Amino acid sequence: MDTKVKNPTPQQHDTENLKYPTPIANTHKKCIRVGIVRLSSFGDVVVSASLLAGFRAALTQLAVKLDSSVRIEWFIDERFSGILADSPAIDVLHALPMRTLKTPKSARTMWQFLRGLGEFDIVLDLQGLIKSALVGKALRGKQFVGFSFLSAREGLASLAYSKRVQIPYDSNILVRNFAIYTRALELCGADWHVLEALDSSLDSRTLESRETAKLEAIFRQEIPAHSKDSGSLAEGFARCVGLRAGGFGVDMKLARALVSTPESLDPVLDPSIDSLDSSVYRVLFVLEASIAQKTYPLQHFAMLATLMQRTCGACEFYLIYHSAKERALELRAMLHASCLHAHLLPPLDFTMLKLLLKRMDCVIGGDTGVTHLAWALGSARVITLLGNAATTSGKNMSQTKLSRVLLGNPIALNQSGSFEIASITPQTIHEIWKTEVLEQESMCDKFYNKHHFNV
C-alpha cells in the first residue's frame, strides 16, 4: 500500500486483507507527522476539518523554521471519507471499515495495521469516543491529545490520552475542536500568531468584519476573558475559521469519471462545464434532516421560493433529498405550479455534492451535514434554520444552546421555544435573505446588472 501520495483518493482498508506497511522513511531532515482521528459523522467531520487548513498553515510556518516538512494523515470511517477526499490539507486519508469490526480477528487485524503505519509525532482525537480513542491509541504517537474525562462525550476515552484538554462538553463545537488543535500546536512549539502574516491565498473566502466579530464573540463567550491569551486566541480562532475552505477539495477527475452521460445531467452537476450562466441566481433547498423537527415544511419552502422570485427575477431552485423522494417530487410540483424554475436533483455522493454546493449562490436548510458543508466550502451564502431554544443547555442536541450549534455561520434563524423549525415563517427567512445576503453581503452590487432585485 502506497502511503506517500499527496491528496490521494481515500485509502480503503479491508480488515481481513490488510497489508502492513513498513514505517515511513522521511525524505526531509525532519518531518512533523500528525495523525488526526475523526471517524464520523457527516456534520461533525465537516466541523473538525473546518479548522484544518489554518492548523496546517500554522504548523507549516514552524516547519519552515526547522527546515522540515508537515505530514497530516486523517483517519475516518469509510462511509464519510468522500467528505475529505482530495483535501489539500491532508496528505493521506485513511478510510477505515469501522462497520466490519465485529469479530476479535477483524479488530486485531485493524490494530496491527494501525501499529504498522510507523511513528507519529502527535495524534489528535477530535471525537472523544472510546472507539476513536482506541484507533488513536493503536497509532504509535509520541503524544496523544484528546478531551478530559468531563469534556469527552465518552469520559473513559480520556484514559487513552497522554495530554488532555479541559473544556465544557456543551461549548461551541468549533471552539472545542480549536482547543485540541491549539494544544497540539503548543506541544509542537507553534501558535496561531503566524496566521496574522498570511494572506487569503489558501483558496479561502476572506472574512468580512461582521463574521470576524461574530466568531470572536462566540469564542469569548466560551473562553473566559481572564484566561491566558484569550484575546489573541479569539483572533486566531476567527482567522483559522476564515481559512476553512482550504480543508476541502473536489476531485474533478473523479467527478468526470462518475458522470457517464453528462448530456442527461443538470448543468450544475456537469463537471465538464467550467462556468455557469452568471445571470441566474441559484438557490438550494435542503429538504431532509436526521430528525423530523429539523425538517422545514414543504409549504413554507414553496412560499419562500415565491417571495425570493419576486425579489430576484432570475431565481432557479434546486431540491436535494436523501431518501424522501416523494416529498421532493411534491415540492417540485408546487414550485412548477407557481411558474418557478425547479430542479430535482438525484441522490449524490460526496464528490458530486461538493461540486453542487460550490455552484450555488445560496443554500437554505435545517441543522444538517449538507448545510454545514456548504458553509465550510465558503462559496454559497448559507441560511441555517434552527429550532432549539437559546436559553437551554445540555448534551442532547435539542437542549444545546443555540449559540453553540451555529458553527461560525452568522446567518441563522431561531424562533421556536421547542426543538422544531416550522415556526420560522417564510417571510422571516426572506427578510433575512434580503438584508443579510443581498444587501449586507453586497450581493446586489455583484448581480445588480444581471438580476432585477426589488429590495
Short mmCIF file of C-alpha atoms in Angstrom, two decimals:
data_model
loop_
_atom_site.label_atom_id
_atom_site.label_comp_id
_atom_site.label_asym_id
_atom_site.label_seq_id
_atom_site.Cartn_x
_atom_site.Cartn_y
_atom_site.Cartn_z
CA MET A 1 0.00 0.00 0.00
CA ASP A 2 1.45 3.36 -1.02
CA THR A 3 1.19 5.82 1.85
CA LYS A 4 3.24 8.59 0.29
CA VAL A 5 0.81 10.00 -2.26
CA LYS A 6 -0.29 13.61 -1.75
CA ASN A 7 -4.08 14.16 -1.83
CA PRO A 8 -4.98 10.59 -2.77
CA THR A 9 -8.36 9.03 -3.22
CA PRO A 10 -9.29 7.74 0.26
CA GLN A 11 -7.42 4.55 1.01
CA GLN A 12 -9.97 1.81 1.59
CA HIS A 13 -8.75 -0.73 4.13
CA ASP A 14 -10.19 -4.25 4.27
CA THR A 15 -9.73 -5.56 7.80
CA GLU A 16 -9.48 -9.14 6.59
CA ASN A 17 -6.77 -8.45 3.99
CA LEU A 18 -4.74 -5.57 5.33
CA LYS A 19 -1.13 -5.40 4.21
CA TYR A 20 1.09 -4.00 6.89
CA PRO A 21 3.24 -1.14 5.61
CA THR A 22 6.77 -0.57 6.69
CA PRO A 23 7.42 2.57 8.76
CA ILE A 24 7.58 5.65 6.57
CA ALA A 25 11.08 6.85 5.79
CA ASN A 26 11.28 10.64 5.82
CA THR A 27 12.86 12.22 2.78
CA HIS A 28 13.43 15.51 4.65
CA LYS A 29 15.79 16.15 7.53
CA LYS A 30 12.74 16.20 9.76
CA CYS A 31 9.03 15.65 9.31
CA ILE A 32 6.29 16.76 11.68
CA ARG A 33 3.91 13.83 11.28
CA VAL A 34 0.40 14.34 12.63
CA GLY A 35 -2.40 11.80 12.86
CA ILE A 36 -5.97 13.07 13.25
CA VAL A 37 -8.82 10.79 14.28
CA ARG A 38 -12.35 11.91 13.46
CA LEU A 39 -14.29 8.91 12.28
CA SER A 40 -17.83 10.27 11.95
CA SER A 41 -20.38 11.62 11.37
CA PHE A 42 -21.18 13.92 8.43
CA GLY A 43 -21.60 17.28 10.15
CA ASP A 44 -19.00 16.61 12.84
CA VAL A 45 -16.35 15.69 10.27
CA VAL A 46 -17.08 18.93 8.43
CA VAL A 47 -16.72 20.97 11.61
CA SER A 48 -13.43 19.31 12.58
CA ALA A 49 -11.98 19.79 9.11
CA SER A 50 -13.09 23.44 9.02
CA LEU A 51 -10.08 24.28 11.19
CA LEU A 52 -7.62 22.03 9.39
CA ALA A 53 -6.28 24.49 6.80
CA GLY A 54 -5.47 27.02 9.49
CA PHE A 55 -3.86 24.33 11.65
CA ARG A 56 -1.71 23.15 8.75
CA ALA A 57 -0.72 26.71 7.86
CA ALA A 58 0.43 27.40 11.42
CA LEU A 59 2.31 24.11 11.59
CA THR A 60 3.92 24.74 8.20
CA GLN A 61 5.34 28.05 9.39
CA LEU A 62 7.04 26.18 12.23
CA ALA A 63 8.31 23.51 9.85
CA VAL A 64 9.91 26.15 7.62
CA LYS A 65 11.89 27.46 10.59
CA LEU A 66 13.00 23.92 11.42
CA ASP A 67 13.89 23.12 7.81
CA SER A 68 11.41 20.28 7.88
CA SER A 69 8.03 19.36 6.43
CA VAL A 70 4.49 18.64 7.60
CA ARG A 71 2.60 15.42 7.00
CA ILE A 72 -1.04 15.14 8.10
CA GLU A 73 -2.93 11.85 7.98
CA TRP A 74 -6.64 11.67 8.76
CA PHE A 75 -8.43 8.54 9.97
CA ILE A 76 -12.11 8.37 9.10
CA ASP A 77 -14.94 5.87 8.78
CA GLU A 78 -15.03 4.86 5.12
CA ARG A 79 -18.72 5.87 4.89
CA PHE A 80 -17.72 9.53 5.29
CA SER A 81 -14.35 9.54 3.53
CA GLY A 82 -15.74 11.35 0.49
CA ILE A 83 -16.17 14.50 2.58
CA LEU A 84 -12.41 14.93 2.86
CA ALA A 85 -11.32 13.28 -0.39
CA ASP A 86 -8.86 15.48 -2.28
CA SER A 87 -8.40 17.85 0.66
CA PRO A 88 -5.30 19.99 0.02
CA ALA A 89 -4.64 19.99 3.77
CA ILE A 90 -4.44 16.18 4.10
CA ASP A 91 -1.54 14.10 2.84
CA VAL A 92 -3.12 10.68 3.43
CA LEU A 93 -6.78 9.94 4.10
CA HIS A 94 -7.27 6.54 5.72
CA ALA A 95 -10.81 5.24 5.13
CA LEU A 96 -11.36 2.62 7.82
CA PRO A 97 -14.09 -0.06 7.58
CA MET A 98 -15.41 0.56 11.08
CA ARG A 99 -18.66 -1.30 10.49
CA THR A 100 -16.80 -4.54 9.76
CA LEU A 101 -15.10 -4.62 13.17
CA LYS A 102 -17.45 -7.24 14.53
CA THR A 103 -15.04 -10.03 15.43
CA PRO A 104 -11.87 -10.26 17.52
CA LYS A 105 -9.98 -11.21 14.36
CA SER A 106 -11.04 -8.10 12.44
CA ALA A 107 -10.30 -5.87 15.43
CA ARG A 108 -6.85 -7.44 15.86
CA THR A 109 -6.13 -7.01 12.14
CA MET A 110 -7.08 -3.35 12.31
CA TRP A 111 -4.92 -2.81 15.39
CA GLN A 112 -1.92 -4.45 13.72
CA PHE A 113 -2.41 -2.36 10.61
CA LEU A 114 -2.53 0.90 12.56
CA ARG A 115 0.53 -0.07 14.59
CA GLY A 116 2.37 -0.79 11.36
CA LEU A 117 1.93 2.72 9.98
CA GLY A 118 5.04 3.97 11.75
CA GLU A 119 5.61 6.66 14.35
CA PHE A 120 3.65 9.91 14.62
CA ASP A 121 4.92 13.00 16.40
CA ILE A 122 1.43 13.73 17.64
CA VAL A 123 -2.04 12.16 17.36
CA LEU A 124 -5.29 14.09 17.90
CA ASP A 125 -8.65 12.60 18.81
CA LEU A 126 -11.27 15.17 17.84
CA GLN A 127 -14.19 12.82 18.57
CA GLY A 128 -13.85 11.79 22.20
CA LEU A 129 -15.37 8.33 21.87
CA ILE A 130 -13.93 5.05 23.11
CA LYS A 131 -13.67 3.74 19.54
CA SER A 132 -11.84 6.84 18.30
CA ALA A 133 -9.53 6.71 21.32
CA LEU A 134 -8.71 3.08 20.53
CA VAL A 135 -7.89 3.96 16.93
CA GLY A 136 -5.62 6.76 18.12
CA LYS A 137 -4.03 4.55 20.77
CA ALA A 138 -3.18 1.96 18.14
CA LEU A 139 -1.14 4.57 16.30
CA ARG A 140 2.37 4.90 17.61
CA GLY A 141 2.25 8.56 18.62
CA LYS A 142 4.77 10.33 20.83
CA GLN A 143 1.87 12.43 22.16
CA PHE A 144 -1.84 11.64 22.11
CA VAL A 145 -4.13 14.65 22.64
CA GLY A 146 -7.84 14.43 23.46
CA PHE A 147 -10.57 15.72 25.73
CA SER A 148 -10.54 15.29 29.50
CA PHE A 149 -12.90 12.92 31.31
CA LEU A 150 -15.58 15.59 31.82
CA SER A 151 -15.06 17.10 28.37
CA ALA A 152 -15.25 13.96 26.23
CA ARG A 153 -18.53 12.55 25.03
CA GLU A 154 -17.47 9.22 26.49
CA GLY A 155 -15.35 10.01 29.52
CA LEU A 156 -13.49 6.70 29.57
CA ALA A 157 -11.90 7.65 26.25
CA SER A 158 -9.75 10.18 28.13
CA LEU A 159 -7.81 7.36 29.79
CA ALA A 160 -6.06 6.72 26.47
CA TYR A 161 -4.67 10.23 26.08
CA SER A 162 -1.27 11.45 27.23
CA LYS A 163 -2.44 15.09 27.06
CA ARG A 164 -5.98 16.10 28.00
CA VAL A 165 -7.87 19.28 27.17
CA GLN A 166 -10.45 20.59 29.65
CA ILE A 167 -13.37 22.41 28.03
CA PRO A 168 -17.11 22.13 28.80
CA TYR A 169 -18.83 19.47 26.71
CA ASP A 170 -21.62 21.83 25.67
CA SER A 171 -19.23 24.51 24.41
CA ASN A 172 -19.47 25.56 20.77
CA ILE A 173 -18.26 22.61 18.72
CA LEU A 174 -15.85 24.77 16.71
CA VAL A 175 -14.30 26.11 19.90
CA ARG A 176 -13.95 22.58 21.29
CA ASN A 177 -12.08 21.44 18.19
CA PHE A 178 -9.99 24.60 18.21
CA ALA A 179 -8.89 23.78 21.77
CA ILE A 180 -7.50 20.41 20.65
CA TYR A 181 -5.70 21.94 17.66
CA THR A 182 -4.29 24.68 19.92
CA ARG A 183 -2.89 22.14 22.39
CA ALA A 184 -1.29 20.26 19.51
CA LEU A 185 0.40 23.43 18.25
CA GLU A 186 1.69 24.17 21.73
CA LEU A 187 3.22 20.70 22.00
CA CYS A 188 4.92 21.20 18.65
CA GLY A 189 6.22 24.62 19.67
CA ALA A 190 3.92 26.69 17.43
CA ASP A 191 0.94 29.02 17.90
CA TRP A 192 -1.76 30.83 15.92
CA HIS A 193 0.08 34.16 15.71
CA VAL A 194 1.69 33.14 12.43
CA LEU A 195 -1.71 33.37 10.74
CA GLU A 196 -1.55 37.14 11.13
CA ALA A 197 1.07 37.29 8.38
CA LEU A 198 -0.86 35.08 5.99
CA ASP A 199 -2.96 36.49 3.18
CA SER A 200 -6.06 34.77 1.79
CA SER A 201 -4.17 32.70 -0.76
CA LEU A 202 -5.25 29.34 0.67
CA ASP A 203 -8.30 29.08 -1.57
CA SER A 204 -10.47 30.57 1.14
CA ARG A 205 -13.02 33.34 1.33
CA THR A 206 -11.84 36.48 3.12
CA LEU A 207 -13.75 37.02 6.33
CA GLU A 208 -15.96 40.07 6.42
CA SER A 209 -15.62 42.17 9.56
CA ARG A 210 -19.14 41.16 10.63
CA GLU A 211 -18.31 37.47 10.50
CA THR A 212 -14.98 38.04 12.24
CA ALA A 213 -16.75 39.82 15.08
CA LYS A 214 -19.28 37.01 15.30
CA LEU A 215 -16.58 34.36 15.57
CA GLU A 216 -14.58 36.28 18.15
CA ALA A 217 -17.75 36.82 20.20
CA ILE A 218 -18.53 33.09 20.11
CA PHE A 219 -15.00 32.29 21.25
CA ARG A 220 -15.00 34.84 24.07
CA GLN A 221 -18.37 33.55 25.26
CA GLU A 222 -16.88 30.07 25.69
CA ILE A 223 -13.39 31.06 26.90
CA PRO A 224 -13.37 33.43 29.91
CA ALA A 225 -11.70 36.79 29.26
CA HIS A 226 -9.30 36.22 32.16
CA SER A 227 -7.93 33.09 30.51
CA LYS A 228 -4.37 33.25 29.26
CA ASP A 229 -4.08 34.90 25.83
CA SER A 230 -7.87 34.79 25.37
CA GLY A 231 -7.81 37.89 23.17
CA SER A 232 -5.13 36.67 20.76
CA LEU A 233 -6.70 33.21 20.73
CA ALA A 234 -10.03 34.73 19.73
CA GLU A 235 -8.33 36.45 16.80
CA GLY A 236 -6.53 33.25 15.85
CA PHE A 237 -9.81 31.36 16.04
CA ALA A 238 -11.51 33.79 13.65
CA ARG A 239 -8.60 33.64 11.20
CA CYS A 240 -8.49 29.87 11.36
CA VAL A 241 -12.21 29.57 10.61
CA GLY A 242 -11.75 32.07 7.82
CA LEU A 243 -9.44 29.60 6.08
CA ARG A 244 -11.98 26.77 6.37
CA ALA A 245 -12.47 26.22 2.64
CA GLY A 246 -8.83 25.17 2.39
CA GLY A 247 -9.65 21.96 4.26
CA PHE A 248 -11.87 20.66 1.47
CA GLY A 249 -11.42 19.82 -2.18
CA VAL A 250 -13.33 18.48 -5.16
CA ASP A 251 -11.71 15.78 -7.26
CA MET A 252 -12.80 16.92 -10.71
CA LYS A 253 -11.25 13.89 -12.41
CA LEU A 254 -13.29 11.61 -10.19
CA ALA A 255 -16.40 13.73 -10.80
CA ARG A 256 -15.95 13.34 -14.56
CA ALA A 257 -15.46 9.60 -14.15
CA LEU A 258 -18.68 9.35 -12.14
CA VAL A 259 -20.67 11.10 -14.86
CA SER A 260 -21.28 8.61 -17.65
CA THR A 261 -23.79 10.69 -19.61
CA PRO A 262 -23.22 14.41 -18.89
CA GLU A 263 -25.72 15.44 -21.54
CA SER A 264 -28.52 14.00 -19.38
CA LEU A 265 -27.44 15.90 -16.27
CA ASP A 266 -28.44 19.28 -14.98
CA PRO A 267 -25.60 21.67 -15.90
CA VAL A 268 -24.79 22.30 -12.21
CA LEU A 269 -23.73 18.65 -11.93
CA ASP A 270 -21.73 18.56 -15.14
CA PRO A 271 -18.03 18.73 -14.20
CA SER A 272 -17.06 19.44 -17.80
CA ILE A 273 -18.69 22.89 -17.53
CA ASP A 274 -16.20 25.31 -16.03
CA SER A 275 -18.56 28.25 -15.58
CA LEU A 276 -22.32 28.55 -15.40
CA ASP A 277 -24.64 31.31 -16.56
CA SER A 278 -23.95 34.16 -14.12
CA SER A 279 -27.31 35.77 -14.84
CA VAL A 280 -29.06 33.03 -12.86
CA TYR A 281 -29.30 33.16 -9.05
CA ARG A 282 -29.17 29.54 -7.83
CA VAL A 283 -30.80 28.55 -4.54
CA LEU A 284 -30.52 25.09 -2.98
CA PHE A 285 -33.25 23.87 -0.64
CA VAL A 286 -32.09 21.09 1.71
CA LEU A 287 -35.26 19.08 2.25
CA GLU A 288 -34.20 16.41 4.74
CA ALA A 289 -32.54 16.17 8.12
CA SER A 290 -31.75 13.43 10.62
CA ILE A 291 -34.91 14.06 12.66
CA ALA A 292 -38.31 15.41 11.72
CA GLN A 293 -38.00 18.50 13.95
CA LYS A 294 -35.10 19.71 11.79
CA THR A 295 -37.13 19.43 8.59
CA TYR A 296 -38.75 22.55 7.15
CA PRO A 297 -42.35 22.18 5.86
CA LEU A 298 -42.78 21.95 2.09
CA GLN A 299 -45.47 24.64 2.04
CA HIS A 300 -43.05 27.03 3.72
CA PHE A 301 -40.34 26.25 1.17
CA ALA A 302 -42.82 26.92 -1.65
CA MET A 303 -43.87 30.27 -0.18
CA LEU A 304 -40.24 31.23 0.39
CA ALA A 305 -39.40 30.45 -3.23
CA THR A 306 -42.24 32.69 -4.41
CA LEU A 307 -41.03 35.57 -2.24
CA MET A 308 -37.44 35.17 -3.42
CA GLN A 309 -38.52 35.10 -7.04
CA ARG A 310 -40.43 38.35 -6.58
CA THR A 311 -37.25 39.96 -5.26
CA CYS A 312 -34.92 38.40 -7.78
CA GLY A 313 -36.42 37.85 -11.20
CA ALA A 314 -33.86 35.20 -12.16
CA CYS A 315 -34.02 32.59 -9.40
CA GLU A 316 -33.70 28.89 -10.05
CA PHE A 317 -34.38 26.48 -7.21
CA TYR A 318 -32.60 23.18 -6.71
CA LEU A 319 -34.03 20.46 -4.48
CA ILE A 320 -31.83 17.88 -2.80
CA TYR A 321 -33.07 14.83 -0.92
CA HIS A 322 -31.61 11.64 0.50
CA SER A 323 -34.42 9.12 0.79
CA ALA A 324 -37.73 11.02 0.82
CA LYS A 325 -38.16 11.31 -2.92
CA GLU A 326 -41.94 11.72 -2.68
CA ARG A 327 -41.55 14.91 -0.64
CA ALA A 328 -39.09 16.27 -3.17
CA LEU A 329 -41.44 15.48 -6.05
CA GLU A 330 -44.29 17.15 -4.19
CA LEU A 331 -42.32 20.35 -3.66
CA ARG A 332 -41.18 20.43 -7.27
CA ALA A 333 -44.80 20.17 -8.39
CA MET A 334 -45.74 23.02 -6.07
CA LEU A 335 -42.96 25.22 -7.48
CA HIS A 336 -43.87 24.38 -11.07
CA ALA A 337 -47.48 25.24 -10.31
CA SER A 338 -46.27 28.69 -9.28
CA CYS A 339 -44.33 29.01 -12.56
CA LEU A 340 -40.96 28.78 -10.80
CA HIS A 341 -37.86 27.08 -12.16
CA ALA A 342 -37.29 23.98 -10.01
CA HIS A 343 -34.68 21.26 -10.47
CA LEU A 344 -34.97 17.95 -8.64
CA LEU A 345 -31.50 16.50 -8.17
CA PRO A 346 -30.77 12.80 -7.71
CA PRO A 347 -29.11 11.45 -4.55
CA LEU A 348 -25.45 12.47 -4.71
CA ASP A 349 -22.22 11.08 -3.38
CA PHE A 350 -19.89 13.44 -1.53
CA THR A 351 -17.84 14.33 -4.60
CA MET A 352 -20.85 15.49 -6.59
CA LEU A 353 -22.39 17.13 -3.52
CA LYS A 354 -19.32 19.32 -3.04
CA LEU A 355 -19.37 20.23 -6.73
CA LEU A 356 -23.03 21.20 -6.43
CA LEU A 357 -22.54 23.32 -3.30
CA LYS A 358 -19.68 25.23 -4.88
CA ARG A 359 -22.01 26.23 -7.71
CA MET A 360 -24.85 27.55 -5.58
CA ASP A 361 -25.40 31.19 -4.64
CA CYS A 362 -27.49 30.42 -1.57
CA VAL A 363 -28.23 27.29 0.49
CA ILE A 364 -31.18 27.11 2.88
CA GLY A 365 -31.94 24.20 5.17
CA GLY A 366 -32.03 22.79 8.67
CA ASP A 367 -29.24 21.74 11.01
CA THR A 368 -27.74 19.09 8.72
CA GLY A 369 -24.40 17.99 7.35
CA VAL A 370 -25.25 19.44 3.94
CA THR A 371 -25.78 22.97 5.25
CA HIS A 372 -22.64 22.72 7.38
CA LEU A 373 -20.62 21.56 4.36
CA ALA A 374 -21.99 24.43 2.28
CA TRP A 375 -20.88 26.84 4.98
CA ALA A 376 -17.44 25.23 5.18
CA LEU A 377 -16.87 25.39 1.42
CA GLY A 378 -17.49 29.12 1.58
CA SER A 379 -18.87 29.54 -1.95
CA ALA A 380 -22.58 29.92 -1.24
CA ARG A 381 -24.25 32.03 1.42
CA VAL A 382 -25.93 29.71 3.90
CA ILE A 383 -29.07 30.33 5.94
CA THR A 384 -29.34 27.68 8.65
CA LEU A 385 -32.73 27.05 10.26
CA LEU A 386 -32.52 26.07 13.92
CA GLY A 387 -35.43 25.30 16.20
CA ASN A 388 -33.96 24.81 19.64
CA ALA A 389 -34.37 27.48 22.28
CA ALA A 390 -31.43 29.74 23.03
CA THR A 391 -31.80 29.53 26.81
CA THR A 392 -31.39 25.80 27.40
CA SER A 393 -28.26 23.76 27.90
CA GLY A 394 -27.29 20.11 27.93
CA LYS A 395 -25.63 17.34 25.98
CA ASN A 396 -28.61 16.47 23.83
CA MET A 397 -28.69 18.50 20.62
CA SER A 398 -32.28 19.51 21.30
CA GLN A 399 -31.12 21.01 24.61
CA THR A 400 -27.95 22.68 23.40
CA LYS A 401 -27.67 26.45 23.49
CA LEU A 402 -28.37 27.97 20.10
CA SER A 403 -25.10 29.90 20.02
CA ARG A 404 -23.23 26.63 20.42
CA VAL A 405 -24.60 24.96 17.32
CA LEU A 406 -24.30 27.95 15.00
CA LEU A 407 -20.78 26.99 13.99
CA GLY A 408 -19.39 30.19 12.55
CA ASN A 409 -22.31 30.95 10.26
CA PRO A 410 -23.58 34.45 11.04
CA ILE A 411 -26.86 33.85 9.21
CA ALA A 412 -29.05 31.58 11.31
CA LEU A 413 -32.66 31.70 12.35
CA ASN A 414 -34.32 30.56 15.55
CA GLN A 415 -37.85 31.48 16.59
CA SER A 416 -39.03 28.40 18.41
CA GLY A 417 -39.31 27.57 22.06
CA SER A 418 -39.09 23.87 21.24
CA PHE A 419 -36.89 21.78 19.00
CA GLU A 420 -38.57 22.35 15.67
CA ILE A 421 -38.13 24.86 12.87
CA ALA A 422 -41.67 25.00 11.46
CA SER A 423 -42.37 28.16 13.49
CA ILE A 424 -39.91 30.14 11.36
CA THR A 425 -42.06 31.82 8.72
CA PRO A 426 -41.06 32.09 5.06
CA GLN A 427 -41.44 35.86 5.40
CA THR A 428 -38.83 35.92 8.15
CA ILE A 429 -36.34 33.92 6.09
CA HIS A 430 -37.00 36.10 3.06
CA GLU A 431 -36.34 39.26 5.06
CA ILE A 432 -33.10 37.82 6.43
CA TRP A 433 -32.07 36.82 2.92
CA LYS A 434 -32.71 40.33 1.64
CA THR A 435 -30.94 42.16 4.44
CA GLU A 436 -28.17 39.72 5.36
CA VAL A 437 -27.36 38.24 1.96
CA LEU A 438 -28.38 40.66 -0.75
CA GLU A 439 -27.72 43.98 0.96
CA GLN A 440 -25.13 43.37 3.70
CA GLU A 441 -23.08 40.94 1.65
CA SER A 442 -23.13 43.26 -1.38
CA MET A 443 -24.90 40.67 -3.47
CA CYS A 444 -26.91 43.39 -5.12
CA ASP A 445 -23.74 45.07 -6.33
CA LYS A 446 -22.46 41.77 -7.68
CA PHE A 447 -25.62 40.82 -9.54
CA TYR A 448 -27.42 44.13 -9.99
CA ASN A 449 -26.91 44.40 -13.72
CA LYS A 450 -27.85 40.78 -14.34
CA HIS A 451 -30.66 40.30 -11.82
CA HIS A 452 -33.62 42.53 -11.24
CA PHE A 453 -33.62 42.82 -7.46
CA ASN A 454 -36.53 44.58 -5.81
CA VAL A 455 -35.13 45.32 -2.34
#
